[in-house]
Short mmCIF file of the N, C-alpha and C atoms (twelve columns), coordinates in Angstrom:
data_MODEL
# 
_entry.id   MODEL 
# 
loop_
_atom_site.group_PDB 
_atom_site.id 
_atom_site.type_symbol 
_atom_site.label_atom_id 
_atom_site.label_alt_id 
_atom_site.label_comp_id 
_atom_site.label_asym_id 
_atom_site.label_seq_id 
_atom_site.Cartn_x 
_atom_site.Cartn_y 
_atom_site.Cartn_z 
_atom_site.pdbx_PDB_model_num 
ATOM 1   N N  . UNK A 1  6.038   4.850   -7.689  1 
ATOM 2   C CA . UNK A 1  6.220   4.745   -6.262  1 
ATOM 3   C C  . UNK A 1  7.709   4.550   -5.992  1 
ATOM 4   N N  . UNK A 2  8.058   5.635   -5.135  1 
ATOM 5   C CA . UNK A 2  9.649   5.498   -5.051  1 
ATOM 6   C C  . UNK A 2  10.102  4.626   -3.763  1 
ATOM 7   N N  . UNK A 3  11.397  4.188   -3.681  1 
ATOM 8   C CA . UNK A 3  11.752  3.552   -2.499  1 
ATOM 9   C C  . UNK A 3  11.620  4.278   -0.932  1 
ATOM 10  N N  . UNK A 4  11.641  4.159   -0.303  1 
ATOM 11  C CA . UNK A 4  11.644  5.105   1.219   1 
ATOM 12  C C  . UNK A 4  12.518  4.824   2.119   1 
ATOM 13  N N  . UNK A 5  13.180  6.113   2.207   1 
ATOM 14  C CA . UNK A 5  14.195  6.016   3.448   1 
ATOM 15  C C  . UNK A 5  13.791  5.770   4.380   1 
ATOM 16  N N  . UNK A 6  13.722  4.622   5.682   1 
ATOM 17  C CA . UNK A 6  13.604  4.369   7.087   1 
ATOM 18  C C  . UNK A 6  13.509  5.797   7.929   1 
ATOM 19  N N  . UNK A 7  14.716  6.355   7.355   1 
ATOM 20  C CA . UNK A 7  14.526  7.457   8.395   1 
ATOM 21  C C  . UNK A 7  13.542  8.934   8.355   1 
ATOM 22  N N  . UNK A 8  13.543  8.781   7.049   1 
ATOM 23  C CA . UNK A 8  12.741  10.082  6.442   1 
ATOM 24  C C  . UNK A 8  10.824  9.150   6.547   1 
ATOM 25  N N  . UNK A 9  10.533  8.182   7.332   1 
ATOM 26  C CA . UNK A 9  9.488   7.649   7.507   1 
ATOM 27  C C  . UNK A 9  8.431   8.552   8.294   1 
ATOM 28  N N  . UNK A 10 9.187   8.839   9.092   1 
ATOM 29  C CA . UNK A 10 8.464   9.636   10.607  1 
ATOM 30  C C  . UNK A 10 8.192   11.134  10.154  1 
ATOM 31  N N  . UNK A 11 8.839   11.820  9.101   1 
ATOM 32  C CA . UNK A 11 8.273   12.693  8.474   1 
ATOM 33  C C  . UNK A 11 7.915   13.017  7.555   1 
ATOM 34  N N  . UNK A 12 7.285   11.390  6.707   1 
ATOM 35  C CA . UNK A 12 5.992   11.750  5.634   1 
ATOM 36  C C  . UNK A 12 5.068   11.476  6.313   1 
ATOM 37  N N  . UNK A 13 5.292   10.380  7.909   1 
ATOM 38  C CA . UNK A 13 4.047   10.474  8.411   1 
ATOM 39  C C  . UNK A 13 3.305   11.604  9.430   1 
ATOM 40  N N  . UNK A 14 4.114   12.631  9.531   1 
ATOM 41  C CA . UNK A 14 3.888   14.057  9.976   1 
ATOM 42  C C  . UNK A 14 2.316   14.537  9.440   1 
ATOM 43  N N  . UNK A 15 1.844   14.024  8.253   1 
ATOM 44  C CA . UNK A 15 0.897   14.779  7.690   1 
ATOM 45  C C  . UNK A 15 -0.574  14.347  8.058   1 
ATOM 46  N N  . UNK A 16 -1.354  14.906  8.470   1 
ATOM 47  C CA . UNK A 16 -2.697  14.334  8.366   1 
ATOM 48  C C  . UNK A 16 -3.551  13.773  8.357   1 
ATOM 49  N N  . UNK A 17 -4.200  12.790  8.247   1 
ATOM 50  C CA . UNK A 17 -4.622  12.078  7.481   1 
ATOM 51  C C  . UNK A 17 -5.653  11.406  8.697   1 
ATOM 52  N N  . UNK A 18 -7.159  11.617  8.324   1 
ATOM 53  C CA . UNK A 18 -7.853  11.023  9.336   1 
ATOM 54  C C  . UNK A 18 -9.581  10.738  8.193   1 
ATOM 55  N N  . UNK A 19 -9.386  9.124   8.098   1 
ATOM 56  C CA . UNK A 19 -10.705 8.384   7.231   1 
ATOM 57  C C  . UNK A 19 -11.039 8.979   5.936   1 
ATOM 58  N N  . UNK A 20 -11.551 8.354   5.089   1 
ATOM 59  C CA . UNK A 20 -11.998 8.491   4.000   1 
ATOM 60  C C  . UNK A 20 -10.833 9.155   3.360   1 
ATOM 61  N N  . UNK A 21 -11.690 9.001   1.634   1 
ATOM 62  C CA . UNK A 21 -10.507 9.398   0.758   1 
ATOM 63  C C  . UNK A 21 -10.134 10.588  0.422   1 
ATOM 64  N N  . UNK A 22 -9.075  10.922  0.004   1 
ATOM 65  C CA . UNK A 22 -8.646  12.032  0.165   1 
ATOM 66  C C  . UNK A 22 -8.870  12.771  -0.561  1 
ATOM 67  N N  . UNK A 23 -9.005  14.073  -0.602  1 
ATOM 68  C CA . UNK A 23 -9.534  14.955  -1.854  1 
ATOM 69  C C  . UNK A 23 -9.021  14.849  -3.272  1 
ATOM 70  N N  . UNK A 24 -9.815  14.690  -4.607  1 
ATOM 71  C CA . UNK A 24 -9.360  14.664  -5.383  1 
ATOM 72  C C  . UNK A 24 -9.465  13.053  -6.244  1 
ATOM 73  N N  . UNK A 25 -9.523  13.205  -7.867  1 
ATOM 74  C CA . UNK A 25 -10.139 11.784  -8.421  1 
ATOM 75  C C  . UNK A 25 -8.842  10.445  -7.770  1 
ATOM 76  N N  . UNK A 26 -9.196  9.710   -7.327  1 
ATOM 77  C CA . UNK A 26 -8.929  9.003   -6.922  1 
ATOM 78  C C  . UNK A 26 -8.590  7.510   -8.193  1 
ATOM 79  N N  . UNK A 27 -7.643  6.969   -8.539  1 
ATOM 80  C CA . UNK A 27 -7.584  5.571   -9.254  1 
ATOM 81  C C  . UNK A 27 -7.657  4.599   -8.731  1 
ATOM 82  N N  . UNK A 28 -8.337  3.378   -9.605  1 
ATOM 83  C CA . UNK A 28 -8.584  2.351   -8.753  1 
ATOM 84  C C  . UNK A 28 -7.929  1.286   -9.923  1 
ATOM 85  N N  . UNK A 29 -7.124  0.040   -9.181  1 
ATOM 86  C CA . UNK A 29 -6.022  -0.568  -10.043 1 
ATOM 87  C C  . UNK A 29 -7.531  -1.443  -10.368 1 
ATOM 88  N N  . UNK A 30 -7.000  -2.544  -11.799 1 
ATOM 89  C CA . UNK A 30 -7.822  -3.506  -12.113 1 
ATOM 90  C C  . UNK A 30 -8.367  -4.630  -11.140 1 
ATOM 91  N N  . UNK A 31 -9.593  -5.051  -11.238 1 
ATOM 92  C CA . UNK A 31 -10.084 -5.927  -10.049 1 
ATOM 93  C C  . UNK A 31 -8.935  -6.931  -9.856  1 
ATOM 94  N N  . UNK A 32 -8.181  -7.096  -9.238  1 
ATOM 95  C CA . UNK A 32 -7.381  -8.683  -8.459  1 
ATOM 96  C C  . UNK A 32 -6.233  -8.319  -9.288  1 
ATOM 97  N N  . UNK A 33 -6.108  -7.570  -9.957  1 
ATOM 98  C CA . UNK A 33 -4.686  -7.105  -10.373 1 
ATOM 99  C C  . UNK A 33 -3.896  -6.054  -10.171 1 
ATOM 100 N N  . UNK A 34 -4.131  -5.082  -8.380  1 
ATOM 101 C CA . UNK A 34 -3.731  -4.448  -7.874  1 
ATOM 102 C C  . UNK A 34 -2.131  -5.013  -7.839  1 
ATOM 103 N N  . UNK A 35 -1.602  -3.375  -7.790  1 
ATOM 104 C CA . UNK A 35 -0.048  -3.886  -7.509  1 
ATOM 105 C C  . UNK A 35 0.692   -3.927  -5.869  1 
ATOM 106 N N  . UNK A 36 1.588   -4.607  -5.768  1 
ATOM 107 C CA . UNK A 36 2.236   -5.338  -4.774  1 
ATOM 108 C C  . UNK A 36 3.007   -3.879  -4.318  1 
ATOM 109 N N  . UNK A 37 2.871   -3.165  -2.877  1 
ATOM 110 C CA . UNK A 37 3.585   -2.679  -2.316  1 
ATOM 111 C C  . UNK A 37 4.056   -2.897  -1.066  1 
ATOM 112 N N  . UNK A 38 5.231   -2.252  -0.567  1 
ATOM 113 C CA . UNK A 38 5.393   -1.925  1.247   1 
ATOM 114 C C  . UNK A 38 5.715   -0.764  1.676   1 
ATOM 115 N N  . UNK A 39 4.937   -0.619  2.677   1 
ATOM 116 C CA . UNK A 39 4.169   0.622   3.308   1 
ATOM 117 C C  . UNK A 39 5.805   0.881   4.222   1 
ATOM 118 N N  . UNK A 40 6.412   1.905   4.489   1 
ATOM 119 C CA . UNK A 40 7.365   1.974   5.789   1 
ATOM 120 C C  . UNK A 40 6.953   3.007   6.522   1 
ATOM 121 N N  . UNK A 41 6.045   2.366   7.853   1 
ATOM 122 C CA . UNK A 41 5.938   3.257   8.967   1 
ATOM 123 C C  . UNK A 41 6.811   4.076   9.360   1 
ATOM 124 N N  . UNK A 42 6.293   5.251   10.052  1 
ATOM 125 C CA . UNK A 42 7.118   6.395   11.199  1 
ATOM 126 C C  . UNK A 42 7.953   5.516   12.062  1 
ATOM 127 N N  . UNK A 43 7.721   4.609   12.423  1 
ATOM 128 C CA . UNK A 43 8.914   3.989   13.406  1 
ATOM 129 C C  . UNK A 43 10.014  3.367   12.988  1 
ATOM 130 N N  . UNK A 44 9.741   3.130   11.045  1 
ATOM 131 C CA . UNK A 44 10.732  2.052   10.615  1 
ATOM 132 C C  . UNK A 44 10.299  1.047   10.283  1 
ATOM 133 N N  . UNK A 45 8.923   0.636   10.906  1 
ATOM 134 C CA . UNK A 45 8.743   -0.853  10.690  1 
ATOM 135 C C  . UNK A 45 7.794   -0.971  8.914   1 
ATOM 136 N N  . UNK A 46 8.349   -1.882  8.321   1 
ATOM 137 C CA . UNK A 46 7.150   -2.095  7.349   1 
ATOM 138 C C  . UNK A 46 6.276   -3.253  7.194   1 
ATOM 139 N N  . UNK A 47 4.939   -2.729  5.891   1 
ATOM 140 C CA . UNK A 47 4.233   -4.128  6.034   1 
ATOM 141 C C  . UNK A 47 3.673   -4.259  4.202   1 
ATOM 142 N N  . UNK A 48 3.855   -5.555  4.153   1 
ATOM 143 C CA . UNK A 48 3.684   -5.542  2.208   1 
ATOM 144 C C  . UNK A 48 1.976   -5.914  2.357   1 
ATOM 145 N N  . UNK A 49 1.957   -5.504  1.312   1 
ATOM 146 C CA . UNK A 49 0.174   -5.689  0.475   1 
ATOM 147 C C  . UNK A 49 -0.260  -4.874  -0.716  1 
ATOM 148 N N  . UNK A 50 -0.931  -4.459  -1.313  1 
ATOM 149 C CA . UNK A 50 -1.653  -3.895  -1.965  1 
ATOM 150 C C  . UNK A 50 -2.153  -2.662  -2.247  1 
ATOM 151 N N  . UNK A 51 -1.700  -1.937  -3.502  1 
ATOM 152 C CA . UNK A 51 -2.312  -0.539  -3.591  1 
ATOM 153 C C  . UNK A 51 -3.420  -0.736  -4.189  1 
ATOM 154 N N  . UNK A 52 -4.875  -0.438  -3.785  1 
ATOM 155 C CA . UNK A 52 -5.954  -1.024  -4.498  1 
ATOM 156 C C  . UNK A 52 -6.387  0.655   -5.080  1 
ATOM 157 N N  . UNK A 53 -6.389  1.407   -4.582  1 
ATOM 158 C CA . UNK A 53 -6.627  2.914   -5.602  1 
ATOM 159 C C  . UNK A 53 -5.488  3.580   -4.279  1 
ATOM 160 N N  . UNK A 54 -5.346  4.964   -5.771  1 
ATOM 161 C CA . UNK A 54 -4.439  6.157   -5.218  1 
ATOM 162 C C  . UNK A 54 -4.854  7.569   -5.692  1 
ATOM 163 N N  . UNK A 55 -4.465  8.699   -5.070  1 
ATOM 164 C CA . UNK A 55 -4.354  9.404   -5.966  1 
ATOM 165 C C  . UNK A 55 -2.871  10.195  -6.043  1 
ATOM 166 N N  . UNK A 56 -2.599  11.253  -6.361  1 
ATOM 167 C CA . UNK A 56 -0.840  11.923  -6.070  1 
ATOM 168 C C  . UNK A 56 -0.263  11.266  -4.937  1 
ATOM 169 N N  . UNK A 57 -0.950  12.140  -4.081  1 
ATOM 170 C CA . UNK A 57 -0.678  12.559  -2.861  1 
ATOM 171 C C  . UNK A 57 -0.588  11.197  -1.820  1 
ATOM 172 N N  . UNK A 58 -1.631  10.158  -2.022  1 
ATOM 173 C CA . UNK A 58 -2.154  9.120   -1.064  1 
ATOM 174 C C  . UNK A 58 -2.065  7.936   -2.268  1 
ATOM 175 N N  . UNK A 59 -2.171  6.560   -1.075  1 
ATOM 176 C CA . UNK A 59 -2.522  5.309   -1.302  1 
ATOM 177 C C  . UNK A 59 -3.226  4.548   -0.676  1 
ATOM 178 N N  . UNK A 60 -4.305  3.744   -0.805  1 
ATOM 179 C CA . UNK A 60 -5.131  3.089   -0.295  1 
ATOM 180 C C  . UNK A 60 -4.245  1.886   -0.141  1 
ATOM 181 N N  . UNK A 61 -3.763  1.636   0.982   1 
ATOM 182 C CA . UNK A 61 -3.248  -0.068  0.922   1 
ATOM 183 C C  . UNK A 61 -4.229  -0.715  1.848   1 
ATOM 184 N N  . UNK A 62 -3.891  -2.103  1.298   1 
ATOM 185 C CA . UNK A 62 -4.760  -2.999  1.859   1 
ATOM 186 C C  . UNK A 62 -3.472  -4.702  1.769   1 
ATOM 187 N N  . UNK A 63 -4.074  -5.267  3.058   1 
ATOM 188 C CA . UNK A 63 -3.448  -6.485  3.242   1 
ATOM 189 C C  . UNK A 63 -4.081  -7.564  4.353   1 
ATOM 190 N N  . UNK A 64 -4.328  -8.518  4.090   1 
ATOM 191 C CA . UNK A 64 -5.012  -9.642  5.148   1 
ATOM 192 C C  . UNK A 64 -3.575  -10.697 6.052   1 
ATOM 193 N N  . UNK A 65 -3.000  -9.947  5.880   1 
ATOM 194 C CA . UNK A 65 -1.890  -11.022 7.023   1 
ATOM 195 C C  . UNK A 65 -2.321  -10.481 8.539   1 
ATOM 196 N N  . UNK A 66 -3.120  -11.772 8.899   1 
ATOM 197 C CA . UNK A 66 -3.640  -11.687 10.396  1 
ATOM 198 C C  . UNK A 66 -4.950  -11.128 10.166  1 
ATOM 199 N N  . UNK A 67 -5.294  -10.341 10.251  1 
ATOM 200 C CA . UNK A 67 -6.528  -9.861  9.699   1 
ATOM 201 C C  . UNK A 67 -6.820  -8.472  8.675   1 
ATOM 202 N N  . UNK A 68 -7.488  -8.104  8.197   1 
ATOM 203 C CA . UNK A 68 -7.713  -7.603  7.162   1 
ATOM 204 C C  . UNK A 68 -7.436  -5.941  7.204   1 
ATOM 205 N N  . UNK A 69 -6.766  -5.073  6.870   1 
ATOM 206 C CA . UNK A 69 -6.059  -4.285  7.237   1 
ATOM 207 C C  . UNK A 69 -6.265  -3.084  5.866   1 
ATOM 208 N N  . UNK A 70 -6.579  -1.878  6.112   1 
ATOM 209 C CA . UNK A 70 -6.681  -1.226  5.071   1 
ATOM 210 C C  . UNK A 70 -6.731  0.572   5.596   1 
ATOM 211 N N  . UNK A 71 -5.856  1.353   4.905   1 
ATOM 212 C CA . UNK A 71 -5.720  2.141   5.229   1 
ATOM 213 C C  . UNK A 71 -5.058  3.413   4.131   1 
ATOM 214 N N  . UNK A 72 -5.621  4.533   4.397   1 
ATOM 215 C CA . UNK A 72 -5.057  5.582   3.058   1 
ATOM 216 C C  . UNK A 72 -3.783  5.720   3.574   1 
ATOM 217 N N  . UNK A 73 -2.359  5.739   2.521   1 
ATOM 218 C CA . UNK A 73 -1.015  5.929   3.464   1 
ATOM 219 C C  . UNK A 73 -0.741  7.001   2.515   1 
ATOM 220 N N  . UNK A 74 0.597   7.996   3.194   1 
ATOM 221 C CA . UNK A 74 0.956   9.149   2.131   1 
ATOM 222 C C  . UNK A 74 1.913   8.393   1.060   1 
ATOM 223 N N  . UNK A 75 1.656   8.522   0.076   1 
ATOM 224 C CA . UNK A 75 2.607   8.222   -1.228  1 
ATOM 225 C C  . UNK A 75 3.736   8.268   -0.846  1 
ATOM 226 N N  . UNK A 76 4.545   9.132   -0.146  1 
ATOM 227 C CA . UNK A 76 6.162   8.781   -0.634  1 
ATOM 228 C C  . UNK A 76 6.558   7.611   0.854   1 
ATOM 229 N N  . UNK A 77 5.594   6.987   1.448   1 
ATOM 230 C CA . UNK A 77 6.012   5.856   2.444   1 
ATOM 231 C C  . UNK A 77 5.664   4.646   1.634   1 
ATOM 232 N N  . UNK A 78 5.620   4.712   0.544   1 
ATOM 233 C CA . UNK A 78 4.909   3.490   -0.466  1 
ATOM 234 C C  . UNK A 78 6.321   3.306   -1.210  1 
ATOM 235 N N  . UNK A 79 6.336   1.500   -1.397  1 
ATOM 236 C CA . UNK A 79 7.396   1.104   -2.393  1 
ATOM 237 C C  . UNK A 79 7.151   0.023   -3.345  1 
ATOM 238 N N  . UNK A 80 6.988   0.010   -4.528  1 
ATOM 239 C CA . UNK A 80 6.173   -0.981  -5.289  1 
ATOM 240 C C  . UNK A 80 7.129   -2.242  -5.087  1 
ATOM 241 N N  . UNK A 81 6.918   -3.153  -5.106  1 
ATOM 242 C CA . UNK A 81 7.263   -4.481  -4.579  1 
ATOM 243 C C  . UNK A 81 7.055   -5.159  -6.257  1 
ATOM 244 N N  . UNK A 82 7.334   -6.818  -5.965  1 
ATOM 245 C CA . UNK A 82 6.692   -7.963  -6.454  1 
ATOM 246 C C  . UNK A 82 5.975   -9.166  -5.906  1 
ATOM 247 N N  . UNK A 83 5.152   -9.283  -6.504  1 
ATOM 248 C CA . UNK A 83 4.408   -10.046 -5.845  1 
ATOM 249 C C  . UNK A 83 5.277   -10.941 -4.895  1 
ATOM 250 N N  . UNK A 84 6.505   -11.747 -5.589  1 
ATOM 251 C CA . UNK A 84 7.036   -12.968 -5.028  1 
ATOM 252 C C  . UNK A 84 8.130   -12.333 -3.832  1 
ATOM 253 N N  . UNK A 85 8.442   -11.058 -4.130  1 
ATOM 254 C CA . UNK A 85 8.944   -9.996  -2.239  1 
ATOM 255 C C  . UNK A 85 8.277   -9.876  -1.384  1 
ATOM 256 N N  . UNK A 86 6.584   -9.301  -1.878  1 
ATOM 257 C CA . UNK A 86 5.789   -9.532  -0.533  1 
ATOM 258 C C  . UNK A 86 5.467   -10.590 0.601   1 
ATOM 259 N N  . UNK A 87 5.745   -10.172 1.646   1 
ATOM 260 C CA . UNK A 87 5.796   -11.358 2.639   1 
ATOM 261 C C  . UNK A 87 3.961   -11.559 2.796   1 
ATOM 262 N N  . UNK A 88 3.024   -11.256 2.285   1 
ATOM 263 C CA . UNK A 88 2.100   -11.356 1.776   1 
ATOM 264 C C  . UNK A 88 1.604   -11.563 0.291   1 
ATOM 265 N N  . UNK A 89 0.623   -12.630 0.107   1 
ATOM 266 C CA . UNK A 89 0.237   -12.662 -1.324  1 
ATOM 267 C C  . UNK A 89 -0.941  -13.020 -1.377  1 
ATOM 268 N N  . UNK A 90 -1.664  -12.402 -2.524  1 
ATOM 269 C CA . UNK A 90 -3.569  -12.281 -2.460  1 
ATOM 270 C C  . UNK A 90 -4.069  -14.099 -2.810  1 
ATOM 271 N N  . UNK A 91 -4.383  -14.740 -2.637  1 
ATOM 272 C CA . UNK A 91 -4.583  -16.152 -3.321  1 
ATOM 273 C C  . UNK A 91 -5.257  -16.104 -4.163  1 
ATOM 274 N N  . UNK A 92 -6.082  -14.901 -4.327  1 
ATOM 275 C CA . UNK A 92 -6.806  -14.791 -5.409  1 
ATOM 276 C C  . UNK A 92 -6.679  -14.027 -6.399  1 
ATOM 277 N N  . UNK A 93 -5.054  -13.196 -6.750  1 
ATOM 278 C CA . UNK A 93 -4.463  -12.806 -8.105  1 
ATOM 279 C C  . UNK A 93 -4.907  -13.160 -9.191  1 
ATOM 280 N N  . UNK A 94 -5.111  -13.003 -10.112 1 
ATOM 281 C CA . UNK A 94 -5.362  -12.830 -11.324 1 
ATOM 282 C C  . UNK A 94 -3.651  -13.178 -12.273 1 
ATOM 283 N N  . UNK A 95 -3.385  -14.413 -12.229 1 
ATOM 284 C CA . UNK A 95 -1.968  -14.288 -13.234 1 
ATOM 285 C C  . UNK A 95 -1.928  -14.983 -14.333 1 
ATOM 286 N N  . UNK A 96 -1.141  -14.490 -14.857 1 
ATOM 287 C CA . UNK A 96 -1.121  -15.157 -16.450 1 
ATOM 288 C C  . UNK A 96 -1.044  -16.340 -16.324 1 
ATOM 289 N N  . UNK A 97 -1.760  -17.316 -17.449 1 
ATOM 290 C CA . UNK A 97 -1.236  -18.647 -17.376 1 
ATOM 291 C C  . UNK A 97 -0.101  -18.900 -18.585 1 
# 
């Protein structure tokens, strides 16, 4: 997952994209050990949480800041994070002891 230009936001979100998953096998990360991303909207704005499956093309993110939020986004508006960057964090991670 590469970083995303602010400005080049508004035209990965040009494409498509209406419910369910998108064509094609789809991955799904380990239960509670999904990785930490942030999504950067068409307007600029972003929001951190969770890639819970993907495939090329798409990402399923998901995040509960405020309420529970989940949505397929196009891959190149995705930026893998760390857990301790996200201004969100799952309480129920899975971390090493």
């Amino acid at each position: 997952m590469n970083k995303v230009d602010p400005k080049a936001a508004s035209e990965i979100f040009n494409t498509p994209r209406i419910g369910g998953p998108p064509p094609g096998k789809v991955t799904h990360a380990p239960y509670r050990q999904e990785p930490y991303i942030r999504v950067t909207y068409r307007d600029g704005s972003t929001r951190d949480g969770k890639a819970v499956a993907w495939t090329p093309a798409w990402v399923l993110f998901h995040t509960k800041k405020g309420s529970v939020h989940a949505e397929w986004v196009p891959a190149p508006a995705v930026t893998r994070i760390t857990r301790e960057e996200s201004d969100w964090q799952d309480p129920y991670d899975v971390l090493a002891a």
